[in-house]
Coordinates of N, CA and C in Angstrom, one line a residue:
Chain A
K1 N -7.4 9.6 15.2 CA -6.6 8.9 14.3 C -7.4 7.7 13.6
Q2 N -7.3 7.7 12.3 CA -8.1 6.6 11.6 C -7.5 5.3 11.9
E3 N -8.4 4.3 12.2 CA -8.1 2.9 12.3 C -8.9 2.1 11.3
V4 N -8.2 1.3 10.6 CA -8.9 0.5 9.5 C -8.7 -1.0 9.9
T5 N -9.9 -1.7 10.0 CA -9.9 -3.1 10.4 C -10.5 -4.0 9.3
Q6 N -9.9 -5.1 9.1 CA -10.5 -6.0 8.1 C -10.8 -7.4 8.8
I7 N -12.0 -7.9 8.4 CA -12.4 -9.1 8.9 C -13.0 -10.0 7.8
P8 N -12.7 -11.3 7.7 CA -11.8 -12.0 8.6 C -10.3 -11.7 8.3
A9 N -9.4 -12.2 9.2 CA -8.0 -12.0 9.0 C -7.5 -13.0 7.9
A10 N -8.2 -14.2 7.9 CA -7.8 -15.2 7.0 C -9.1 -16.0 6.6
L11 N -9.1 -16.5 5.3 CA -10.3 -17.1 4.8 C -9.8 -18.1 3.8
S12 N -10.4 -19.3 3.9 CA -10.2 -20.4 2.9 C -11.5 -20.8 2.3
V13 N -11.6 -20.8 1.0 CA -12.9 -21.2 0.3 C -12.6 -22.1 -0.8
P14 N -13.5 -23.0 -1.2 CA -13.3 -23.8 -2.4 C -13.5 -23.0 -3.7
E15 N -12.9 -23.4 -4.7 CA -13.0 -22.7 -6.0 C -14.5 -22.6 -6.4
G16 N -14.8 -21.5 -7.0 CA -16.2 -21.3 -7.5 C -17.1 -20.5 -6.5
E17 N -16.7 -20.5 -5.3 CA -17.6 -19.8 -4.3 C -17.5 -18.3 -4.4
N18 N -18.6 -17.7 -4.1 CA -18.7 -16.2 -4.0 C -18.3 -15.8 -2.6
L19 N -17.6 -14.7 -2.4 CA -17.1 -14.4 -1.0 C -17.1 -12.9 -0.8
V20 N -17.2 -12.5 0.4 CA -17.2 -11.1 0.8 C -16.1 -10.8 1.8
L21 N -15.3 -9.8 1.5 CA -14.3 -9.3 2.5 C -14.7 -8.0 3.1
N22 N -14.6 -7.9 4.4 CA -15.1 -6.7 5.1 C -14.0 -5.7 5.5
C23 N -14.3 -4.5 5.5 CA -13.3 -3.4 5.9 C -14.1 -2.4 6.6
S24 N -13.6 -2.0 7.8 CA -14.3 -1.0 8.6 C -13.3 0.1 9.0
F25 N -13.8 1.3 9.1 CA -12.9 2.4 9.5 C -13.6 3.3 10.5
T26 N -12.8 3.9 11.4 CA -13.4 4.6 12.5 C -13.8 6.0 12.2
D27 N -13.1 6.6 11.3 CA -13.3 8.0 10.9 C -14.0 8.0 9.5
S28 N -15.3 8.4 9.5 CA -16.1 8.3 8.3 C -15.8 9.5 7.3
A29 N -15.0 10.5 7.8 CA -14.6 11.6 6.9 C -13.5 11.3 6.0
I30 N -13.7 10.3 5.1 CA -12.7 9.9 4.2 C -12.9 10.5 2.9
Y31 N -11.8 10.7 2.1 CA -11.9 11.2 0.8 C -12.3 10.1 -0.2
N32 N -11.6 9.0 -0.2 CA -11.8 7.9 -1.1 C -11.3 6.6 -0.4
L33 N -11.6 5.5 -1.0 CA -11.1 4.2 -0.4 C -10.6 3.3 -1.5
Q34 N -9.5 2.7 -1.3 CA -8.9 1.9 -2.3 C -8.7 0.4 -1.8
W35 N -9.0 -0.5 -2.7 CA -8.7 -1.9 -2.4 C -7.5 -2.4 -3.2
F36 N -6.6 -3.2 -2.5 CA -5.4 -3.7 -3.2 C -5.3 -5.2 -3.0
R37 N -4.5 -5.8 -3.8 CA -4.2 -7.2 -3.7 C -2.6 -7.3 -3.5
Q38 N -2.2 -8.2 -2.7 CA -0.7 -8.4 -2.5 C -0.4 -9.8 -2.5
D39 N 0.4 -10.3 -3.4 CA 0.9 -11.6 -3.5 C 2.1 -11.8 -2.5
P40 N 2.3 -12.9 -2.0 CA 3.4 -13.1 -1.0 C 4.7 -12.5 -1.4
G41 N 5.3 -11.7 -0.6 CA 6.6 -11.1 -0.8 C 6.6 -10.1 -2.0
K42 N 5.5 -9.7 -2.4 CA 5.4 -8.8 -3.6 C 4.8 -7.4 -3.2
G43 N 4.8 -6.5 -4.2 CA 4.2 -5.2 -4.0 C 2.7 -5.3 -4.1
L44 N 2.0 -4.1 -4.1 CA 0.6 -4.1 -4.1 C 0.0 -3.8 -5.5
T45 N -1.1 -4.4 -5.8 CA -1.7 -4.2 -7.1 C -3.1 -3.5 -6.8
S46 N -3.3 -2.3 -7.4 CA -4.6 -1.6 -7.2 C -5.7 -2.4 -7.8
L47 N -6.8 -2.6 -7.1 CA -7.9 -3.3 -7.7 C -9.1 -2.4 -8.0
L48 N -9.4 -1.6 -7.0 CA -10.6 -0.7 -7.2 C -10.4 0.6 -6.4
L49 N -10.8 1.7 -6.9 CA -10.8 3.0 -6.1 C -12.3 3.4 -6.1
I50 N -12.8 3.6 -4.9 CA -14.2 4.1 -4.7 C -14.1 5.5 -4.2
Q51 N -14.7 6.4 -5.0 CA -14.7 7.8 -4.6 C -15.7 8.0 -3.4
S52 N -15.5 9.0 -2.6 CA -16.4 9.2 -1.5 C -17.8 9.4 -1.8
S53 N -18.1 9.9 -3.1 CA -19.4 10.2 -3.5 C -20.1 8.9 -4.1
Q54 N -19.3 7.9 -4.3 CA -19.9 6.7 -4.9 C -20.2 5.6 -3.8
R55 N -21.1 4.7 -4.2 CA -21.5 3.7 -3.3 C -20.9 2.3 -3.7
E56 N -20.5 2.2 -5.0 CA -19.9 1.0 -5.4 C -19.1 1.2 -6.7
Q57 N -18.1 0.2 -6.9 CA -17.4 0.2 -8.1 C -17.2 -1.3 -8.5
T58 N -17.2 -1.5 -9.8 CA -17.1 -2.9 -10.3 C -15.9 -3.0 -11.3
S59 N -15.2 -4.1 -11.2 CA -14.2 -4.5 -12.2 C -14.2 -6.0 -12.4
G60 N -14.7 -6.4 -13.5 CA -14.7 -7.9 -13.7 C -15.5 -8.6 -12.7
R61 N -14.9 -9.6 -12.0 CA -15.6 -10.4 -11.0 C -15.5 -9.7 -9.6
L62 N -15.0 -8.5 -9.5 CA -14.9 -7.8 -8.3 C -15.9 -6.6 -8.2
N63 N -16.5 -6.5 -7.0 CA -17.4 -5.4 -6.8 C -17.1 -4.9 -5.4
A64 N -16.8 -3.6 -5.3 CA -16.6 -3.0 -4.0 C -17.7 -2.0 -3.7
S65 N -18.1 -2.0 -2.4 CA -19.1 -1.1 -2.0 C -18.6 -0.2 -0.9
L66 N -19.2 1.0 -0.7 CA -18.7 1.9 0.3 C -20.0 2.5 1.0
D67 N -20.0 2.4 2.4 CA -21.0 3.1 3.2 C -20.3 4.0 4.2
K68 N -20.1 5.2 3.8 CA -19.3 6.1 4.7 C -20.0 6.3 6.0
S69 N -21.3 6.4 6.1 CA -22.0 6.7 7.3 C -21.8 5.6 8.4
S70 N -21.7 4.4 7.9 CA -21.5 3.3 8.8 C -20.0 2.9 9.0
G71 N -19.1 3.6 8.2 CA -17.7 3.3 8.2 C -17.4 1.9 7.7
R72 N -18.0 1.5 6.6 CA -17.7 0.1 6.1 C -17.6 0.1 4.6
S73 N -16.8 -0.8 4.2 CA -16.6 -1.2 2.8 C -16.5 -2.7 2.7
T74 N -17.0 -3.2 1.6 CA -16.9 -4.6 1.3 C -16.4 -4.9 -0.1
L75 N -15.6 -5.9 -0.2 CA -15.1 -6.4 -1.5 C -15.8 -7.7 -1.8
Y76 N -16.5 -7.8 -2.9 CA -17.2 -9.0 -3.2 C -16.5 -9.6 -4.4
I77 N -16.1 -10.9 -4.3 CA -15.4 -11.6 -5.3 C -16.3 -12.7 -5.8
A78 N -16.7 -12.7 -7.1 CA -17.6 -13.7 -7.6 C -16.8 -14.9 -8.2
A79 N -17.4 -16.1 -8.1 CA -16.8 -17.3 -8.7 C -15.3 -17.3 -8.5
S80 N -14.9 -17.4 -7.3 CA -13.5 -17.4 -6.9 C -12.7 -18.5 -7.6
Q81 N -11.4 -18.1 -7.9 CA -10.5 -19.0 -8.6 C -9.2 -19.1 -7.7
P82 N -8.4 -20.2 -7.9 CA -7.2 -20.3 -7.2 C -6.2 -19.2 -7.4
G83 N -6.3 -18.5 -8.6 CA -5.4 -17.4 -8.8 C -5.8 -16.1 -8.0
D84 N -7.0 -16.2 -7.3 CA -7.4 -15.1 -6.5 C -6.7 -15.2 -5.1
S85 N -6.0 -16.2 -4.9 CA -5.3 -16.4 -3.6 C -4.3 -15.3 -3.4
A86 N -4.4 -14.6 -2.3 CA -3.5 -13.4 -2.1 C -4.0 -12.8 -0.8
T87 N -3.3 -11.7 -0.3 CA -3.8 -10.9 0.8 C -4.5 -9.7 0.2
Y88 N -5.6 -9.4 0.7 CA -6.4 -8.2 0.2 C -6.4 -7.1 1.3
L89 N -6.0 -5.9 0.8 CA -5.9 -4.8 1.7 C -6.8 -3.7 1.3
C90 N -7.5 -3.1 2.3 CA -8.3 -1.9 2.0 C -7.5 -0.7 2.6
A91 N -7.7 0.4 2.1 CA -7.0 1.6 2.6 C -7.8 2.8 2.4
S92 N -7.9 3.7 3.3 CA -8.7 4.9 3.2 C -7.8 6.1 3.1
Y93 N -8.3 7.1 2.3 CA -7.6 8.4 2.2 C -8.3 9.3 3.3
T94 N -7.6 9.5 4.4 CA -8.2 10.2 5.5 C -7.3 11.4 5.8
G95 N -7.9 12.5 6.1 CA -7.1 13.7 6.5 C -6.6 14.5 5.3
T96 N -6.0 13.8 4.3 CA -5.7 14.4 3.1 C -6.2 13.5 2.0
A97 N -6.2 14.0 0.8 CA -6.7 13.2 -0.4 C -5.6 12.4 -1.0
S98 N -4.4 12.4 -0.4 CA -3.3 11.6 -1.0 C -2.7 10.6 -0.1
K99 N -2.9 10.7 1.3 CA -2.2 9.7 2.1 C -3.2 8.6 2.5
L100 N -2.6 7.4 2.5 CA -3.4 6.2 2.8 C -3.2 5.7 4.2
T101 N -4.3 5.2 4.8 CA -4.2 4.4 6.1 C -4.7 3.0 5.7
F102 N -3.8 2.1 6.0 CA -4.1 0.7 5.5 C -4.8 -0.1 6.6
G103 N -5.6 -1.1 6.1 CA -6.2 -2.0 7.0 C -5.2 -3.2 7.3
T104 N -5.7 -4.1 8.1 CA -4.9 -5.2 8.6 C -4.8 -6.3 7.6
G105 N -5.6 -6.3 6.6 CA -5.5 -7.3 5.5 C -6.3 -8.6 5.8
T106 N -6.8 -9.2 4.7 CA -7.4 -10.5 4.8 C -6.6 -11.4 3.8
R107 N -6.1 -12.5 4.4 CA -5.4 -13.5 3.6 C -6.4 -14.5 3.1
L108 N -6.5 -14.6 1.7 CA -7.5 -15.4 1.1 C -6.8 -16.6 0.4
Q109 N -7.3 -17.8 0.6 CA -6.8 -19.0 -0.1 C -8.0 -19.6 -0.8
V110 N -7.9 -19.8 -2.1 CA -9.0 -20.5 -2.8 C -8.4 -21.9 -3.2
T111 N -9.1 -22.9 -2.8 CA -8.6 -24.2 -3.0 C -9.3 -24.9 -4.2
L112 N -8.7 -25.9 -4.8 CA -9.2 -26.6 -5.9 C -10.3 -27.6 -5.4
Chain B
S1 N -2.6 3.8 -14.9 CA -1.7 3.3 -13.9 C -0.3 3.9 -14.1
A2 N 0.6 3.3 -13.3 CA 2.0 3.8 -13.4 C 2.9 2.6 -13.4
V3 N 4.0 2.6 -14.1 CA 5.0 1.6 -14.0 C 6.1 2.0 -13.1
I4 N 6.3 1.3 -12.0 CA 7.2 1.6 -11.0 C 8.2 0.5 -10.8
S5 N 9.5 0.8 -10.8 CA 10.5 -0.2 -10.5 C 11.3 0.1 -9.3
Q6 N 11.8 -0.9 -8.6 CA 12.6 -0.7 -7.4 C 13.9 -1.5 -7.5
K7 N 15.0 -1.0 -7.0 CA 16.2 -1.7 -6.9 C 16.8 -1.5 -5.5
P8 N 17.4 -2.5 -4.9 CA 17.3 -3.9 -5.3 C 15.9 -4.5 -5.0
S9 N 15.7 -5.7 -5.5 CA 14.4 -6.4 -5.2 C 14.5 -7.0 -3.8
R10 N 15.7 -7.4 -3.5 CA 15.9 -8.0 -2.1 C 17.4 -7.9 -1.8
D11 N 17.7 -7.9 -0.5 CA 19.0 -7.9 0.0 C 19.1 -8.4 1.4
I12 N 20.3 -9.0 1.7 CA 20.6 -9.4 3.0 C 21.8 -8.6 3.5
C13 N 21.6 -7.9 4.6 CA 22.7 -7.0 5.0 C 23.1 -7.3 6.5
Q14 N 24.3 -6.8 6.8 CA 24.8 -7.0 8.1 C 24.4 -5.8 9.0
R15 N 24.2 -6.1 10.3 CA 23.9 -5.1 11.3 C 24.9 -4.0 11.2
G16 N 24.4 -2.7 11.3 CA 25.3 -1.6 11.4 C 25.6 -0.9 10.0
T17 N 25.3 -1.6 8.9 CA 25.5 -1.1 7.6 C 24.3 -0.3 7.1
S18 N 24.4 0.3 5.9 CA 23.3 1.0 5.4 C 23.0 0.5 4.0
L19 N 21.7 0.7 3.6 CA 21.3 0.2 2.2 C 20.4 1.3 1.6
T20 N 20.7 1.6 0.4 CA 19.9 2.6 -0.4 C 19.1 1.9 -1.4
I21 N 17.8 2.2 -1.4 CA 16.8 1.6 -2.2 C 16.4 2.7 -3.3
Q22 N 16.3 2.3 -4.5 CA 15.9 3.2 -5.6 C 14.5 2.9 -6.1
C23 N 13.8 4.0 -6.4 CA 12.5 3.9 -7.0 C 12.4 4.7 -8.3
Q24 N 12.1 4.1 -9.4 CA 12.0 4.8 -10.7 C 10.6 4.7 -11.2
V25 N 10.0 5.8 -11.7 CA 8.7 5.8 -12.3 C 8.8 6.1 -13.8
D26 N 7.8 5.6 -14.5 CA 7.9 5.7 -16.0 C 7.4 7.1 -16.5
S27 N 6.9 7.9 -15.6 CA 6.5 9.3 -16.0 C 6.5 10.2 -14.8
Q28 N 6.5 11.5 -15.0 CA 6.6 12.4 -13.9 C 5.4 12.4 -13.0
V29 N 5.7 12.4 -11.7 CA 4.6 12.4 -10.7 C 4.9 13.5 -9.7
T30 N 3.9 14.0 -9.1 CA 4.1 15.0 -8.1 C 4.4 14.4 -6.7
M31 N 3.6 13.4 -6.4 CA 3.7 12.8 -5.0 C 4.3 11.4 -5.1
M32 N 5.3 11.2 -4.2 CA 5.9 9.9 -4.1 C 6.0 9.6 -2.6
F33 N 5.7 8.4 -2.2 CA 5.7 8.0 -0.8 C 6.6 6.8 -0.6
W34 N 7.1 6.6 0.6 CA 7.8 5.4 1.0 C 7.1 4.8 2.2
Y35 N 6.9 3.4 2.1 CA 6.2 2.7 3.1 C 7.1 1.5 3.6
R36 N 6.8 1.1 4.8 CA 7.5 -0.1 5.4 C 6.4 -1.1 5.7
Q37 N 6.7 -2.4 5.4 CA 5.8 -3.5 5.8 C 6.6 -4.5 6.6
Q38 N 6.5 -4.5 7.9 CA 7.2 -5.5 8.7 C 6.5 -6.8 8.6
P39 N 7.2 -7.9 8.9 CA 6.7 -9.2 8.7 C 5.4 -9.5 9.3
G40 N 4.4 -9.9 8.5 CA 3.1 -10.2 9.0 C 2.2 -9.0 9.3
Q41 N 2.7 -7.8 9.0 CA 2.0 -6.6 9.3 C 1.5 -5.9 8.0
S42 N 0.7 -4.9 8.2 CA 0.2 -4.1 7.1 C 1.2 -3.0 6.8
L43 N 0.9 -2.1 5.9 CA 1.9 -1.0 5.5 C 1.8 0.2 6.4
T44 N 3.0 0.7 6.7 CA 3.1 2.0 7.5 C 3.8 3.0 6.6
L45 N 3.3 4.2 6.6 CA 3.9 5.3 5.8 C 5.1 5.8 6.5
I46 N 6.3 5.8 5.9 CA 7.5 6.4 6.4 C 7.5 7.9 6.2
A47 N 7.4 8.3 4.9 CA 7.6 9.7 4.6 C 7.0 10.0 3.2
T48 N 6.8 11.2 2.9 CA 6.5 11.8 1.6 C 7.8 12.3 1.0
A49 N 8.1 11.9 -0.2 CA 9.4 12.4 -0.8 C 9.0 13.6 -1.6
N50 N 9.5 14.7 -1.3 CA 9.2 16.0 -1.9 C 10.3 16.4 -2.9
Q51 N 10.0 16.7 -4.1 CA 11.0 17.1 -5.1 C 11.5 18.5 -4.8
G52 N 12.8 18.6 -4.6 CA 13.4 19.9 -4.4 C 13.4 20.4 -3.0
S53 N 12.9 19.6 -2.0 CA 12.9 20.0 -0.6 C 13.0 18.7 0.2
E54 N 13.2 18.9 1.5 CA 13.3 17.8 2.4 C 12.0 17.0 2.5
A55 N 12.2 15.7 2.7 CA 11.1 14.8 2.9 C 10.3 15.1 4.1
T56 N 9.0 14.8 4.1 CA 8.1 15.0 5.2 C 7.9 13.6 5.9
Y57 N 8.4 13.5 7.1 CA 8.4 12.2 7.8 C 7.1 12.1 8.7
E58 N 6.7 10.8 8.8 CA 5.5 10.5 9.7 C 6.1 10.3 11.2
S59 N 5.1 10.3 12.1 CA 5.5 10.2 13.5 C 6.2 8.8 13.7
G60 N 7.3 8.8 14.3 CA 8.1 7.6 14.6 C 9.2 7.4 13.6
F61 N 9.3 8.2 12.6 CA 10.4 8.0 11.6 C 11.2 9.3 11.5
V62 N 12.5 9.2 11.4 CA 13.4 10.4 11.4 C 14.3 10.3 10.3
I63 N 14.8 11.5 9.9 CA 15.6 11.7 8.7 C 17.0 11.0 8.9
D64 N 17.5 11.0 10.1 CA 18.8 10.4 10.3 C 18.8 8.9 10.1
K65 N 17.7 8.3 10.3 CA 17.5 6.8 10.2 C 17.1 6.5 8.7
F66 N 16.2 7.3 8.1 CA 15.7 7.0 6.8 C 15.9 8.3 5.9
P67 N 17.1 8.6 5.5 CA 17.3 9.8 4.6 C 16.7 9.4 3.3
I68 N 16.0 10.4 2.7 CA 15.3 10.3 1.4 C 15.8 11.4 0.5
S69 N 16.0 11.0 -0.8 CA 16.3 12.0 -1.8 C 15.2 11.9 -2.9
R70 N 15.0 13.1 -3.5 CA 14.0 13.2 -4.6 C 14.6 14.2 -5.6
P71 N 15.5 13.8 -6.4 CA 16.2 14.8 -7.3 C 15.3 15.3 -8.5
N72 N 14.3 14.5 -8.9 CA 13.5 14.9 -10.0 C 12.1 14.2 -9.8
L73 N 11.2 14.4 -10.8 CA 9.9 14.0 -10.6 C 9.6 12.5 -11.0
T74 N 10.7 11.8 -11.3 CA 10.6 10.4 -11.7 C 11.4 9.4 -10.8
F75 N 12.1 9.9 -9.8 CA 13.1 9.1 -9.1 C 13.2 9.5 -7.7
S76 N 13.4 8.5 -6.8 CA 13.6 8.8 -5.4 C 14.4 7.7 -4.8
T77 N 15.2 8.0 -3.7 CA 15.9 6.9 -3.0 C 15.5 7.0 -1.5
L78 N 15.5 5.8 -0.9 CA 15.4 5.7 0.6 C 16.6 5.0 1.1
T79 N 17.2 5.5 2.1 CA 18.3 4.8 2.7 C 17.9 4.4 4.1
V80 N 18.2 3.1 4.4 CA 18.0 2.6 5.7 C 19.4 2.6 6.4
S81 N 19.5 3.4 7.4 CA 20.9 3.6 8.0 C 21.1 2.8 9.2
N82 N 22.4 2.5 9.5 CA 22.7 1.8 10.7 C 21.7 0.7 11.1
M83 N 21.6 -0.2 10.2 CA 20.5 -1.2 10.3 C 20.7 -2.2 11.4
S84 N 19.5 -2.6 11.9 CA 19.4 -3.6 13.0 C 18.4 -4.7 12.5
P85 N 18.4 -5.8 13.1 CA 17.4 -6.9 12.7 C 16.0 -6.4 12.6
E86 N 15.6 -5.4 13.5 CA 14.3 -4.8 13.5 C 13.9 -4.1 12.2
D87 N 14.9 -3.8 11.4 CA 14.6 -3.1 10.1 C 14.3 -4.1 9.0
S88 N 14.3 -5.3 9.3 CA 14.0 -6.3 8.3 C 12.5 -6.2 8.0
S89 N 12.2 -5.8 6.7 CA 10.9 -5.5 6.2 C 10.9 -5.5 4.7
I90 N 9.7 -5.3 4.2 CA 9.6 -4.9 2.8 C 9.4 -3.4 2.7
Y91 N 10.2 -2.8 1.9 CA 10.1 -1.3 1.7 C 9.5 -1.1 0.3
L92 N 8.4 -0.3 0.3 CA 7.7 0.0 -1.0 C 7.6 1.5 -1.2
C93 N 7.8 1.8 -2.5 CA 7.5 3.2 -2.9 C 6.2 3.2 -3.6
S94 N 5.5 4.4 -3.6 CA 4.3 4.5 -4.3 C 4.2 5.9 -4.9
V95 N 3.3 6.0 -5.9 CA 3.1 7.3 -6.5 C 1.6 7.5 -6.6
V96 N 1.2 8.8 -6.7 CA -0.2 9.2 -6.8 C -0.5 9.6 -8.2
R97 N -1.6 9.1 -8.8 CA -2.1 9.6 -10.0 C -3.4 10.4 -9.7
E98 N -3.5 11.6 -10.1 CA -4.6 12.5 -9.8 C -5.7 12.2 -10.9
R99 N -6.8 11.7 -10.4 CA -7.9 11.4 -11.4 C -9.0 12.5 -11.4
G100 N -8.9 13.5 -10.5 CA -9.8 14.6 -10.5 C -9.6 15.3 -9.2
A101 N -10.4 16.3 -9.0 CA -10.3 17.1 -7.8 C -10.5 16.2 -6.5
L102 N -9.4 16.1 -5.7 CA -9.4 15.3 -4.5 C -9.7 13.8 -4.8
I103 N -9.4 13.4 -6.0 CA -9.6 12.0 -6.3 C -8.2 11.5 -6.8
N104 N -7.5 10.9 -5.9 CA -6.2 10.3 -6.1 C -6.1 8.8 -6.0
E105 N -5.3 8.2 -6.8 CA -5.2 6.8 -6.8 C -3.7 6.5 -6.6
Q106 N -3.4 5.6 -5.7 CA -2.0 5.3 -5.4 C -1.6 4.0 -6.1
F107 N -0.4 3.9 -6.7 CA 0.2 2.7 -7.3 C 1.5 2.5 -6.6
F108 N 1.8 1.2 -6.5 CA 3.0 0.7 -5.7 C 4.0 0.0 -6.6
G109 N 5.3 0.2 -6.2 CA 6.3 -0.6 -6.8 C 6.3 -2.0 -6.2
P110 N 7.2 -2.8 -6.8 CA 7.2 -4.2 -6.4 C 7.8 -4.5 -5.0
G111 N 8.4 -3.5 -4.4 CA 9.0 -3.7 -3.1 C 10.4 -4.2 -3.1
T112 N 11.1 -3.9 -2.0 CA 12.4 -4.4 -1.7 C 12.4 -5.1 -0.4
R113 N 12.7 -6.4 -0.5 CA 12.7 -7.2 0.8 C 14.1 -7.2 1.4
L114 N 14.1 -6.6 2.6 CA 15.4 -6.4 3.3 C 15.4 -7.4 4.5
T115 N 16.5 -8.1 4.6 CA 16.8 -8.9 5.8 C 18.1 -8.5 6.4
V116 N 18.0 -8.2 7.7 CA 19.2 -7.7 8.4 C 19.6 -8.8 9.4
L117 N 20.9 -9.2 9.3 CA 21.4 -10.3 10.2 C 22.1 -9.7 11.4

């Protein structure tokens, strides 16, 4: 059974800092991996989808990498802003190409 | 992406009652899912809502407790039956957009925050 872990569980950084969020998964036979953002009490916003054949994806200040062999993905946020404050979730498509297994989440706070 | 709406956005219910949550998508989709997010936890898949047939439930979830309807390709409902305080959670529906062979991307609704007293 796939297990997805995110480290750290919580992170506080000053505005402008670059940061890395980590995601690890136990079963490397994944189809794809997706990163989400969740604001308190809200639904999920899709940030990036990395296909199993890709090593990274970029969208604006966000860059996500994938290393299937080591069971790891990272989300890099450049020049962080207070509006980036949210919980970030990674999720893998494992077993099927459509069902997600979610990580435990990293709660990010960017301070002024 | 997909535009997904859920009703109600939140509710406070009494123990023993039932609540039906609606999920509406702006275009036809093949796959729809229902998730639960308990306080301070990550998301857990409840079931896949199948159009024209019974939903497929994950381990630990049963139809009597979480009946699901999917009358067409843009709409689904989840009912939380005979509620107890342990059912207090955010319930989210999601849809899949197929971007290629075995390349699917999920999009989520805004969620329904349920509190059971």
